[in-house]
Short mmCIF file of C-alpha atoms in Angstrom, two decimals:
data_model
loop_
_atom_site.label_atom_id
_atom_site.label_comp_id
_atom_site.label_asym_id
_atom_site.label_seq_id
_atom_site.Cartn_x
_atom_site.Cartn_y
_atom_site.Cartn_z
CA MET Q 156 120.12 125.21 50.27
CA ASP Q 157 118.58 122.37 48.13
CA ILE Q 158 120.86 119.84 46.42
CA ASN Q 159 120.70 121.54 43.26
CA PHE Q 160 122.04 124.63 44.68
CA ASN Q 161 124.99 122.88 45.81
CA LYS Q 162 125.34 120.96 42.55
CA ASN Q 163 125.45 124.08 40.69
CA GLU Q 164 127.94 125.94 43.06
CA ASP Q 165 130.34 122.85 42.63
CA HIS Q 166 129.86 123.29 39.13
CA ASN Q 167 130.40 126.90 38.64
CA LYS Q 168 133.42 127.25 41.16
CA LEU Q 169 135.23 124.54 39.27
CA LEU Q 170 134.39 126.82 36.00
CA LEU Q 171 135.88 129.45 37.95
CA SER Q 172 139.05 127.67 39.21
CA GLU Q 173 139.71 126.52 35.31
CA LEU Q 174 139.51 130.72 34.56
CA ASN Q 175 142.07 131.52 37.36
CA GLN Q 176 144.22 128.55 36.11
CA ARG Q 177 144.13 129.77 32.62
CA LEU Q 178 144.73 133.52 33.50
CA ALA Q 179 147.96 132.30 35.72
CA LYS Q 180 149.00 130.80 32.61
CA VAL Q 181 148.35 134.14 30.50
CA LYS Q 182 150.37 136.08 32.67
CA LEU Q 183 153.44 134.41 32.18
CA GLY Q 184 153.48 135.59 28.57
CA GLY Q 185 156.20 133.97 26.72
CA GLY Q 186 157.19 131.81 29.58
CA LYS Q 187 159.59 131.92 32.55
CA SER Q 188 162.69 131.31 30.67
CA ARG Q 189 162.11 134.44 28.30
CA ILE Q 190 160.97 136.59 31.44
CA GLU Q 191 164.34 135.96 32.79
CA LYS Q 192 166.05 136.76 29.80
CA HIS Q 193 163.93 139.96 29.70
CA HIS Q 194 165.19 140.43 33.40
CA SER Q 195 168.75 140.13 32.66
CA LYS Q 196 168.73 142.89 30.36
CA GLY Q 197 167.66 144.96 33.35
CA LYS Q 198 164.16 145.38 31.97
CA MET Q 199 161.01 144.91 33.72
CA THR Q 200 158.15 142.52 31.91
CA ALA Q 201 155.09 144.30 30.39
CA ARG Q 202 152.83 143.60 33.58
CA GLU Q 203 155.39 144.43 35.88
CA ARG Q 204 155.73 147.74 34.12
CA VAL Q 205 151.97 148.37 34.09
CA ASP Q 206 151.45 147.34 37.91
CA PHE Q 207 154.38 149.56 39.15
CA LEU Q 208 152.68 152.49 37.10
CA LEU Q 209 149.30 152.01 38.45
CA ASP Q 210 148.48 153.16 42.04
CA ASP Q 211 149.15 150.86 44.68
CA LYS Q 212 146.16 148.71 45.84
CA SER Q 213 143.80 150.29 43.36
CA LYS Q 214 141.35 148.93 41.53
CA SER Q 215 141.91 148.06 37.82
CA ILE Q 216 140.46 145.75 34.87
CA GLU Q 217 142.23 144.16 32.12
CA ILE Q 218 141.12 144.29 28.49
CA GLY Q 219 141.77 140.82 26.29
CA ALA Q 220 143.73 138.87 28.75
CA PHE Q 221 142.74 135.74 26.48
CA ALA Q 222 143.50 137.38 23.27
CA GLY Q 223 144.86 135.13 21.10
CA GLU Q 224 144.70 131.84 23.14
CA ASP Q 225 144.96 128.75 21.09
CA MET Q 226 145.85 130.87 17.95
CA TYR Q 227 149.06 130.84 15.57
CA GLN Q 228 150.03 127.82 17.04
CA GLU Q 229 151.99 126.95 14.19
CA HIS Q 230 154.05 130.13 14.83
CA GLY Q 231 154.59 129.26 18.59
CA GLY Q 232 151.48 131.14 19.89
CA CYS Q 233 150.50 134.71 20.89
CA PRO Q 234 149.64 134.94 24.71
CA SER Q 235 147.33 137.73 25.50
CA GLY Q 236 147.94 138.86 22.02
CA GLY Q 237 151.66 139.83 22.95
CA VAL Q 238 150.34 143.21 24.56
CA VAL Q 239 148.72 143.95 28.31
CA VAL Q 240 145.63 146.36 28.36
CA LYS Q 241 144.42 147.43 31.58
CA ILE Q 242 142.08 150.39 32.82
CA GLY Q 243 143.51 151.43 36.17
CA TYR Q 244 144.45 154.61 38.19
CA ILE Q 245 147.69 156.71 38.01
CA LYS Q 246 147.90 159.46 40.79
CA GLY Q 247 144.15 158.92 41.19
CA LYS Q 248 143.21 159.54 37.57
CA GLN Q 249 141.59 156.95 35.58
CA CYS Q 250 143.71 155.96 32.42
CA LEU Q 251 144.20 153.32 30.01
CA VAL Q 252 147.70 151.33 29.69
CA VAL Q 253 148.86 149.40 26.72
CA ALA Q 254 152.06 147.61 27.24
CA ASN Q 255 154.11 145.78 24.53
CA ASP Q 256 155.06 142.15 25.76
CA ALA Q 257 158.52 141.64 24.64
CA THR Q 258 158.57 137.84 25.79
CA VAL Q 259 156.18 137.09 23.14
CA LYS Q 260 158.08 137.08 19.75
CA ALA Q 261 160.00 140.03 21.13
CA GLY Q 262 156.80 141.88 21.20
CA ALA Q 263 155.95 141.60 17.29
CA TRP Q 264 152.31 142.51 16.02
CA PHE Q 265 150.16 139.49 15.20
CA PRO Q 266 146.89 140.06 13.42
CA ILE Q 267 145.35 139.70 17.14
CA THR Q 268 147.87 142.30 18.15
CA GLY Q 269 146.84 144.81 16.15
CA LYS Q 270 143.08 143.89 16.94
CA LYS Q 271 143.71 144.48 20.71
CA ASN Q 272 145.74 147.62 20.25
CA LEU Q 273 142.74 148.94 18.30
CA ARG Q 274 140.10 147.84 20.94
CA ALA Q 275 142.18 149.66 23.44
CA GLN Q 276 142.22 152.85 21.39
CA GLU Q 277 138.42 152.70 20.74
CA ILE Q 278 138.01 152.44 24.53
CA ALA Q 279 140.25 155.74 25.00
CA ILE Q 280 138.50 157.61 21.90
CA GLU Q 281 134.94 156.63 23.30
CA ASN Q 282 135.47 157.39 26.74
CA LYS Q 283 138.11 160.23 26.10
CA LEU Q 284 140.62 158.44 28.52
CA PRO Q 285 144.13 159.26 28.63
CA ILE Q 286 146.09 156.42 27.20
CA ILE Q 287 149.76 155.46 28.12
CA TYR Q 288 151.92 153.37 25.79
CA LEU Q 289 154.67 151.24 27.01
CA VAL Q 290 156.59 150.39 23.79
CA ASP Q 291 158.83 147.55 23.57
CA SER Q 292 158.18 145.78 20.18
CA ALA Q 293 159.86 144.47 16.97
CA GLY Q 294 157.12 145.55 14.71
CA VAL Q 295 154.91 143.47 12.24
CA TYR Q 296 155.18 139.78 12.49
CA LEU Q 297 156.67 139.45 9.09
CA PRO Q 298 155.46 135.84 8.34
CA MET Q 299 151.85 137.22 8.58
CA GLN Q 300 152.36 140.81 7.31
CA ASP Q 301 149.57 140.29 4.83
CA GLU Q 302 146.88 139.61 7.75
CA ILE Q 303 148.32 142.80 9.84
CA PHE Q 304 149.62 145.66 7.34
CA PRO Q 305 147.59 146.77 4.75
CA ASP Q 306 143.73 146.74 5.56
CA LYS Q 307 141.44 149.45 7.21
CA GLU Q 308 141.70 147.81 10.65
CA HIS Q 309 145.47 146.72 10.64
CA PHE Q 310 148.64 148.41 11.76
CA GLY Q 311 148.29 151.79 10.07
CA ARG Q 312 145.11 152.41 12.04
CA ILE Q 313 146.90 152.72 15.10
CA PHE Q 314 148.59 156.04 13.97
CA ARG Q 315 145.18 157.45 12.41
CA ASN Q 316 143.82 156.93 15.53
CA ASN Q 317 146.82 158.63 17.37
CA ALA Q 318 146.04 161.49 15.07
CA VAL Q 319 142.34 161.72 15.77
CA MET Q 320 142.93 161.52 19.47
CA SER Q 321 145.25 164.24 19.52
CA SER Q 322 142.60 166.41 17.70
CA MET Q 323 140.15 165.23 20.42
CA GLY Q 324 142.47 166.63 23.08
CA ILE Q 325 142.87 162.82 24.65
CA THR Q 326 146.41 162.96 26.42
CA GLN Q 327 148.77 160.33 25.02
CA ILE Q 328 152.18 159.38 26.56
CA ALA Q 329 154.51 157.09 25.27
CA ALA Q 330 157.56 155.51 26.71
CA VAL Q 331 160.18 153.90 24.45
CA MET Q 332 161.45 150.98 26.90
CA GLY Q 333 162.79 148.56 24.11
CA SER Q 334 162.75 148.18 20.45
CA CYS Q 335 160.45 150.73 18.48
CA VAL Q 336 161.02 150.05 14.62
CA ALA Q 337 159.84 151.04 11.22
CA GLY Q 338 156.49 151.89 10.92
CA GLY Q 339 155.73 151.57 14.91
CA ALA Q 340 158.44 154.47 15.22
CA TYR Q 341 155.65 156.85 14.45
CA LEU Q 342 153.56 155.62 17.69
CA PRO Q 343 155.46 157.50 20.10
CA ILE Q 344 156.30 160.55 18.48
CA MET Q 345 152.45 160.98 17.17
CA SER Q 346 151.92 161.09 21.08
CA ASP Q 347 151.72 164.04 23.07
CA GLU Q 348 154.87 163.33 25.19
CA ALA Q 349 157.45 160.65 24.58
CA LEU Q 350 160.31 159.22 26.82
CA ILE Q 351 162.82 156.93 25.89
CA VAL Q 352 164.81 154.61 28.38
CA ASP Q 353 168.64 155.13 28.24
CA LYS Q 354 170.84 152.14 26.45
CA THR Q 355 167.59 149.54 26.23
CA GLY Q 356 165.05 151.92 24.29
CA SER Q 357 165.79 152.58 20.42
CA ILE Q 358 163.92 154.39 17.76
CA PHE Q 359 164.38 154.07 14.07
CA LEU Q 360 162.60 153.33 10.92
CA ALA Q 361 165.48 150.89 9.76
CA GLY Q 362 167.96 149.17 12.05
CA SER Q 363 171.65 149.16 11.54
CA TYR Q 364 171.84 146.02 9.34
CA LEU Q 365 168.93 147.32 7.10
CA VAL Q 366 170.86 150.74 6.87
CA LYS Q 367 174.08 148.81 5.90
CA ALA Q 368 172.22 146.74 3.33
CA ALA Q 369 170.35 149.77 1.77
CA ILE Q 370 172.70 152.69 1.76
CA GLY Q 371 175.91 150.93 2.87
CA GLU Q 372 176.41 153.05 5.93
CA SER Q 373 177.96 151.20 9.05
CA ILE Q 374 176.42 152.36 12.23
CA ASP Q 375 175.31 150.73 15.72
CA ASN Q 376 171.72 150.74 17.03
CA GLU Q 377 172.48 153.03 19.91
CA THR Q 378 174.01 156.01 17.87
CA LEU Q 379 171.51 155.62 15.18
CA GLY Q 380 168.46 155.78 17.32
CA GLY Q 381 169.34 155.50 21.08
CA ALA Q 382 168.16 157.80 23.85
CA THR Q 383 170.99 160.33 23.62
CA THR Q 384 170.72 160.51 19.85
CA HIS Q 385 166.71 161.14 20.25
CA CYS Q 386 166.79 163.38 23.30
CA GLU Q 387 170.03 165.49 22.32
CA ILE Q 388 170.21 165.55 18.51
CA SER Q 389 167.24 164.67 16.97
CA GLY Q 390 164.44 165.94 19.17
CA VAL Q 391 162.28 163.40 18.47
CA THR Q 392 162.01 162.30 22.24
CA ASP Q 393 161.19 164.67 25.37
CA TYR Q 394 162.62 162.62 28.30
CA LYS Q 395 165.46 160.54 28.58
CA ALA Q 396 165.22 157.97 31.63
CA LYS Q 397 167.76 156.09 33.18
CA ASP Q 398 166.00 152.77 33.64
CA ASP Q 399 162.27 151.36 33.33
CA LYS Q 400 161.27 152.59 36.85
CA ASP Q 401 162.46 156.09 36.13
CA ALA Q 402 160.60 156.22 33.09
CA LEU Q 403 157.37 155.19 34.62
CA ASN Q 404 157.88 157.66 37.68
CA THR Q 405 158.46 160.36 34.92
CA ILE Q 406 154.77 159.48 33.44
CA LYS Q 407 153.23 159.48 36.96
CA ASN Q 408 154.59 163.08 37.39
CA ILE Q 409 153.24 164.01 33.69
CA VAL Q 410 149.94 162.35 34.47
CA ASP Q 411 149.60 163.88 37.96
CA LYS Q 412 149.59 167.60 36.49
CA ILE Q 413 146.65 166.86 34.33
CA GLY Q 414 143.59 169.11 34.75
CA ASP Q 415 140.09 167.77 35.50
CA TYR Q 416 137.90 166.70 32.92
CA ASP Q 417 134.25 167.71 31.48
CA LYS Q 418 131.82 164.98 33.01
CA ALA Q 419 128.84 163.57 31.29
CA GLY Q 420 126.97 163.72 34.54
CA PHE Q 421 125.81 160.32 35.20
CA ASN Q 422 123.98 160.12 38.38
CA ARG Q 423 125.84 158.49 41.38
CA ILE Q 424 125.35 158.45 45.24
CA GLU Q 425 127.06 156.69 47.97
CA THR Q 426 127.47 153.09 47.27
CA LYS Q 427 125.90 150.50 49.27
CA LYS Q 428 126.73 146.55 48.80
CA PRO Q 429 123.79 144.07 47.80
CA LYS Q 430 121.88 142.76 51.02
CA ASP Q 431 121.71 139.40 49.42
CA ASN Q 432 125.03 137.55 49.40
CA PRO Q 433 126.52 137.51 45.91
CA ASP Q 434 128.49 134.36 46.65
CA ASP Q 435 124.86 133.04 46.07
CA ILE Q 436 125.29 133.62 42.38
CA TYR Q 437 127.38 130.52 41.85
CA GLY Q 438 124.32 128.28 43.42
CA ILE Q 439 121.66 129.95 41.55
CA LEU Q 440 123.17 129.80 38.23
CA PRO Q 441 122.39 126.35 36.76
CA LYS Q 442 124.98 123.34 35.65
CA SER Q 443 123.18 123.12 32.31
CA ARG Q 444 122.59 125.99 29.97
CA ALA Q 445 119.19 124.61 29.08
CA ASP Q 446 117.67 124.78 32.78
CA GLN Q 447 115.96 127.36 33.92
CA TYR Q 448 116.86 129.79 37.07
CA ASP Q 449 115.45 133.09 38.15
CA MET Q 450 117.30 135.99 36.82
CA TYR Q 451 115.65 138.56 39.60
CA GLU Q 452 117.85 136.32 41.98
CA ILE Q 453 120.95 137.36 39.98
CA ILE Q 454 120.10 141.02 39.96
CA LYS Q 455 119.52 141.22 43.72
CA ARG Q 456 122.91 140.12 44.09
CA LEU Q 457 124.67 142.75 41.71
CA VAL Q 458 122.83 145.67 42.49
CA ASP Q 459 123.12 148.13 45.65
CA ASN Q 460 121.17 147.19 48.52
CA SER Q 461 119.53 144.37 46.20
CA GLU Q 462 117.03 146.95 45.36
CA PHE Q 463 115.71 147.85 41.92
CA ASP Q 464 112.72 149.56 40.54
CA GLU Q 465 110.97 147.25 37.85
CA TYR Q 466 109.54 148.92 34.93
CA LYS Q 467 106.51 147.45 33.24
CA ALA Q 468 106.64 144.30 35.53
CA GLY Q 469 103.70 142.48 34.51
CA TYR Q 470 104.07 143.01 30.85
CA GLY Q 471 106.71 141.02 28.39
CA GLN Q 472 107.93 139.02 31.46
CA THR Q 473 110.71 137.32 29.45
CA ILE Q 474 112.65 140.46 29.72
CA ILE Q 475 113.47 142.37 32.95
CA THR Q 476 113.49 146.11 32.82
CA ALA Q 477 114.76 148.01 35.90
CA TYR Q 478 116.09 150.90 37.38
CA ALA Q 479 118.96 150.35 40.15
CA ARG Q 480 122.39 151.27 41.15
CA ILE Q 481 125.69 149.51 41.01
CA ASP Q 482 128.36 151.01 43.27
CA GLY Q 483 126.37 153.98 43.62
CA TRP Q 484 125.88 154.70 39.75
CA ALA Q 485 122.54 154.81 38.45
CA VAL Q 486 121.75 152.17 35.89
CA GLY Q 487 118.99 150.90 33.44
CA ILE Q 488 118.85 146.93 33.53
CA VAL Q 489 117.74 144.83 30.48
CA ALA Q 490 117.84 141.41 31.21
CA ASN Q 491 116.55 137.91 30.06
CA GLN Q 492 114.45 136.23 32.30
CA ARG Q 493 115.20 132.25 31.93
CA GLN Q 494 112.12 131.02 34.00
CA ILE Q 495 108.99 129.99 32.18
CA VAL Q 496 106.46 132.57 32.52
CA LYS Q 497 102.47 131.81 32.66
CA THR Q 498 100.84 134.42 30.60
CA LYS Q 499 97.15 133.90 31.70
CA GLY Q 500 97.07 132.48 35.14
CA ALA Q 501 97.88 129.41 37.16
CA LYS Q 502 95.92 126.95 34.64
CA THR Q 503 98.10 128.32 31.57
CA LYS Q 504 98.33 125.43 28.98
CA PRO Q 505 101.74 124.75 27.91
CA SER Q 506 101.08 126.14 24.62
CA GLU Q 507 100.15 129.66 26.36
CA MET Q 508 103.38 129.80 28.22
CA GLN Q 509 106.36 131.90 27.42
CA PHE Q 510 109.68 130.22 27.57
CA GLY Q 511 112.37 131.61 29.34
CA GLY Q 512 115.51 133.19 27.58
CA VAL Q 513 113.22 133.81 24.41
CA ILE Q 514 112.68 137.20 23.26
CA TYR Q 515 108.83 137.81 22.35
CA ASN Q 516 106.75 140.53 20.74
CA ASP Q 517 105.60 142.22 24.05
CA SER Q 518 109.05 141.72 25.56
CA ALA Q 519 110.58 143.29 22.76
CA ASP Q 520 108.50 146.20 22.90
CA LYS Q 521 108.93 146.72 26.35
CA ALA Q 522 112.60 146.61 26.06
CA THR Q 523 112.45 149.39 23.30
CA ARG Q 524 110.48 151.68 25.69
CA PHE Q 525 112.67 151.32 28.56
CA ILE Q 526 115.85 151.65 26.28
CA ALA Q 527 114.13 154.90 24.85
CA ASN Q 528 113.29 156.13 28.70
CA CYS Q 529 117.13 155.46 29.81
CA ASN Q 530 118.54 157.54 26.94
CA GLN Q 531 115.92 160.39 27.56
CA LYS Q 532 117.01 160.31 31.53
CA LYS Q 533 120.89 160.16 30.78
CA ILE Q 534 120.97 156.80 32.51
CA PRO Q 535 123.68 154.22 31.45
CA LEU Q 536 122.21 150.64 30.18
CA LEU Q 537 123.26 147.31 31.59
CA PHE Q 538 122.26 144.38 29.26
CA LEU Q 539 122.51 140.87 31.22
CA GLN Q 540 122.43 138.47 28.41
CA ASP Q 541 121.02 134.76 28.98
CA VAL Q 542 119.19 134.65 25.34
CA THR Q 543 118.18 131.74 23.10
CA GLY Q 544 116.78 134.11 20.26
CA PHE Q 545 113.33 135.41 19.46
CA MET Q 546 110.31 133.49 19.36
CA VAL Q 547 109.80 131.41 16.15
CA GLY Q 548 106.39 130.15 14.90
CA SER Q 549 103.32 131.16 13.01
CA LYS Q 550 101.96 133.17 16.18
CA SER Q 551 104.96 135.17 16.54
CA GLU Q 552 105.57 135.93 12.80
CA HIS Q 553 101.69 136.83 12.35
CA SER Q 554 102.18 139.01 15.16
CA GLY Q 555 105.24 140.68 13.73
CA ILE Q 556 108.10 139.63 15.80
CA ILE Q 557 110.57 140.68 13.11
CA LYS Q 558 108.86 143.94 13.44
CA ASP Q 559 108.99 144.37 17.19
CA GLY Q 560 112.56 142.81 17.28
CA ALA Q 561 113.72 145.48 14.64
CA LYS Q 562 112.39 148.11 17.07
CA MET Q 563 114.25 146.87 19.91
CA VAL Q 564 117.71 146.63 17.62
CA ASN Q 565 117.07 150.18 16.39
CA ALA Q 566 116.62 151.53 20.01
CA VAL Q 567 119.92 149.50 21.23
CA SER Q 568 122.13 150.98 17.89
CA ASN Q 569 120.83 154.42 18.38
CA SER Q 570 121.41 154.75 22.22
CA ILE Q 571 123.61 157.48 23.17
CA VAL Q 572 124.21 156.68 26.71
CA PRO Q 573 126.96 154.03 27.46
CA LYS Q 574 126.16 150.47 27.31
CA PHE Q 575 127.64 147.54 29.08
CA THR Q 576 127.03 143.82 28.25
CA VAL Q 577 127.37 140.96 30.50
CA ILE Q 578 126.81 137.39 28.97
CA ILE Q 579 126.07 135.23 31.84
CA GLY Q 580 124.67 132.21 29.73
CA ASN Q 581 123.33 131.78 26.24
CA SER Q 582 124.01 134.52 23.77
CA TYR Q 583 122.37 132.84 20.53
CA GLY Q 584 121.56 134.19 17.16
CA ALA Q 585 119.58 137.50 16.84
CA GLY Q 586 119.30 137.36 20.63
CA ASN Q 587 123.06 138.53 20.96
CA TYR Q 588 122.44 141.38 18.65
CA ALA Q 589 118.94 142.64 20.45
CA MET Q 590 120.68 142.42 23.75
CA CYS Q 591 123.68 144.55 22.83
CA GLY Q 592 126.41 141.95 21.16
CA LYS Q 593 129.49 143.26 20.23
CA ALA Q 594 128.51 144.59 17.07
CA TYR Q 595 126.32 147.10 19.04
CA ASP Q 596 129.25 149.10 20.50
CA PRO Q 597 129.05 148.36 24.31
CA ARG Q 598 131.60 150.45 26.13
CA LEU Q 599 132.55 147.08 27.73
CA ILE Q 600 131.38 143.51 27.22
CA VAL Q 601 132.55 140.54 29.32
CA ALA Q 602 131.47 137.14 29.84
CA TRP Q 603 131.16 134.79 33.00
CA PRO Q 604 132.85 131.38 32.71
CA SER Q 605 129.33 129.97 32.04
CA ALA Q 606 128.82 131.91 28.81
CA GLU Q 607 128.06 130.48 25.38
CA LEU Q 608 128.32 132.54 22.06
CA ALA Q 609 126.88 131.05 18.84
CA VAL Q 610 123.99 131.35 16.14
CA MET Q 611 122.69 128.59 18.16
CA SER Q 612 123.43 125.82 20.85
CA GLY Q 613 125.73 123.18 20.14
CA ASN Q 614 123.05 120.65 20.41
CA SER Q 615 120.74 122.44 17.79
CA ALA Q 616 123.37 123.38 15.49
CA ALA Q 617 124.81 119.54 15.43
CA LYS Q 618 121.38 118.16 14.54
CA VAL Q 619 121.09 120.50 11.74
CA LEU Q 620 124.40 120.04 10.49
CA LEU Q 621 123.99 116.23 11.07
CA GLN Q 622 120.97 116.12 8.47
CA ILE Q 623 122.98 118.16 6.04
CA GLU Q 624 126.10 115.85 5.95
CA LYS Q 625 123.88 112.92 6.50
CA ALA Q 626 122.00 113.79 3.22
CA SER Q 627 125.29 114.52 1.40
CA LEU Q 628 126.90 111.01 2.14
CA GLU Q 629 123.87 109.29 1.32
CA LYS Q 630 123.63 110.85 -2.22
CA GLN Q 631 127.28 109.39 -2.41
CA GLY Q 632 125.68 105.94 -1.94
CA GLU Q 633 127.24 105.49 1.73
CA LYS Q 634 124.60 103.57 4.18
CA PHE Q 635 124.32 104.95 7.70
CA THR Q 636 123.96 102.85 10.42
CA LYS Q 637 122.94 104.38 14.18
CA GLU Q 638 126.32 103.65 15.13
CA LYS Q 639 127.64 105.92 12.34
CA GLU Q 640 125.11 108.53 13.06
CA GLU Q 641 125.84 108.78 16.59
CA ALA Q 642 129.59 109.14 15.88
CA LEU Q 643 129.06 111.68 13.14
CA TYR Q 644 126.71 113.79 15.56
CA LYS Q 645 129.33 113.50 18.25
CA LYS Q 646 132.42 114.79 15.99
CA ILE Q 647 129.99 117.85 14.84
CA LYS Q 648 128.78 118.61 18.30
CA ASP Q 649 132.39 118.54 19.67
CA ARG Q 650 133.51 120.88 16.94
CA TYR Q 651 130.80 123.01 17.59
CA ASP Q 652 131.03 123.17 21.40
CA ASN Q 653 134.90 124.41 21.21
CA GLN Q 654 133.62 127.17 19.20
CA VAL Q 655 130.59 128.33 21.42
CA SER Q 656 133.19 128.57 24.71
CA PRO Q 657 133.73 131.64 26.07
CA TYR Q 658 137.50 131.53 25.65
CA TYR Q 659 137.12 130.87 21.76
CA ALA Q 660 135.09 134.01 21.81
CA ALA Q 661 137.44 136.05 23.98
CA ALA Q 662 140.53 134.80 22.13
CA ARG Q 663 139.11 136.70 19.22
CA ILE Q 664 138.05 139.82 21.35
CA TRP Q 665 134.44 139.01 20.83
CA THR Q 666 134.37 140.06 24.40
CA ASP Q 667 136.83 142.02 26.41
CA ALA Q 668 137.28 139.60 29.15
CA ILE Q 669 135.97 136.55 30.87
CA ILE Q 670 135.21 137.35 34.73
CA ASP Q 671 134.56 136.13 37.79
CA PRO Q 672 130.57 136.90 38.52
CA LEU Q 673 131.52 138.60 41.81
CA ASP Q 674 133.91 141.08 39.72
CA THR Q 675 131.00 142.44 37.78
CA ARG Q 676 130.03 145.20 40.05
CA ASN Q 677 133.57 146.53 39.65
CA TRP Q 678 133.91 146.03 35.79
CA ILE Q 679 130.49 147.95 35.46
CA SER Q 680 131.41 150.75 37.84
CA MET Q 681 134.57 151.72 36.30
CA GLY Q 682 133.08 151.39 33.07
CA ILE Q 683 130.40 154.01 33.78
CA GLU Q 684 133.46 156.29 35.64
CA ALA Q 685 135.38 155.94 32.33
CA ALA Q 686 131.98 156.79 30.33
CA ASN Q 687 131.76 159.96 32.58
CA HIS Q 688 134.86 161.42 30.99
CA ALA Q 689 132.89 161.75 27.57
CA PRO Q 690 130.04 164.26 27.85
CA ILE Q 691 126.95 163.14 25.39
CA ASP Q 692 126.76 165.55 22.57
CA LYS Q 693 124.23 164.51 20.62
CA PRO Q 694 120.29 163.85 20.70
CA PHE Q 695 118.38 160.28 20.90
CA ASN Q 696 116.84 159.71 17.72
CA LEU Q 697 115.31 156.42 16.60
CA GLY Q 698 115.34 157.60 13.04
CA ILE Q 699 112.70 155.90 10.67
CA LEU Q 700 110.72 153.16 13.10
CA GLN Q 701 107.64 151.07 12.33
CA VAL Q 702 105.28 151.47 15.07
#
């Protein structure tokens, strides 16, 4: 191992340590005192409920753990978006679980809460996964109602999705384990089956105070909408549970009876661990996002037996296309090669080299063909992003880089096989789009702690913004010294660097998670297993494509 490997390893393990520390903080939800208060009511926390529901010692992945991080500080914050979402196994069946965290503003819905719930439902719809709702929410967070209530992708979309999933035959089970008020009361009742916990669960369109104010009726909340009322009088709920664990055990028994599902039929054989040590990833991945490294070495540590069959190995070498297996599942890999590639032999001039992480005409053409092949063969696609964008300049423009790039974007957009995206390093500009960014419907999209997402790098953006701001200030008669220029550059770069952070993206659910690189195989394997619940029902068609 060389000194650079050791430096890289130290750097990346520090990033991993930061990730684990942030996750530990997120998992406290509204904080220790609120957790204790929650327990004093005889209730489990959202995370405790989810963990109890999922099979012991089984694999799981959490969606949107960092949702809302550093957002809404003027309102006290919203850790993890006030809701816990996990894909895991209940009685051996893969399910998606959504649990309101009542330690965060009594489980009230912030804008990011709505976005996260909709992302969970999107995953369930795309993959036809059974979805379990563990309801404990005070409803819409009223100070921000204009950002969560009326629009297409706001609160009401949840109930629309309930209806759509029901028509698709996707199992939905809801347990009311705390408050379930106003519009939110429709969610459990639009599910296939609904449970309610005695004495702690309640469902009503308006609580006792509002009923008194609106119609003058005096009634307590338990009589108005408690478990006995809805299980024995209104018939709104189907099961009455004595406590949280009783409700969760009932859900387990219901799920246990669900029949098998129609499968998409993705190819899987017995899994094999990578031959090359996955831990080496920490030393291979460079400390600086501008430095080169060999993406082949990353791939070897992600795929079964460290084996892959490369497609068009000698052509378009800034993108690697290869068939491989991950945890036994067949995958087609599209990955950015970060090394400089010599295009015309050992004596290549710098002007004839292809720079790593850049998409050129030939690499875009190769990727388009490979994506089409994977669709033809029904092989899920895995995109490994470390991309600075498409090649610019007269040579590329005259060669039709826009057309070749458009072909690649077309192929990604029209793919019918499930797509998965891992942002390893840079994810800049149109490269993000061509390599299946969030806008292109990957079934799951995750980032490593080393990732950066933006229109361009912080350094490049700061230089551009500096020139604009400098010109503006000079027009106003302000003189610029070297010191002033450096101070302004630093101010701009610091602001921009905050926005390219993977945590900034994860807070806004531009990615589903930030993960340890060593968890990548588990995420892809569980993602393909989920996708296998949804048979492909349409042909692959690129539409109008300029050849």
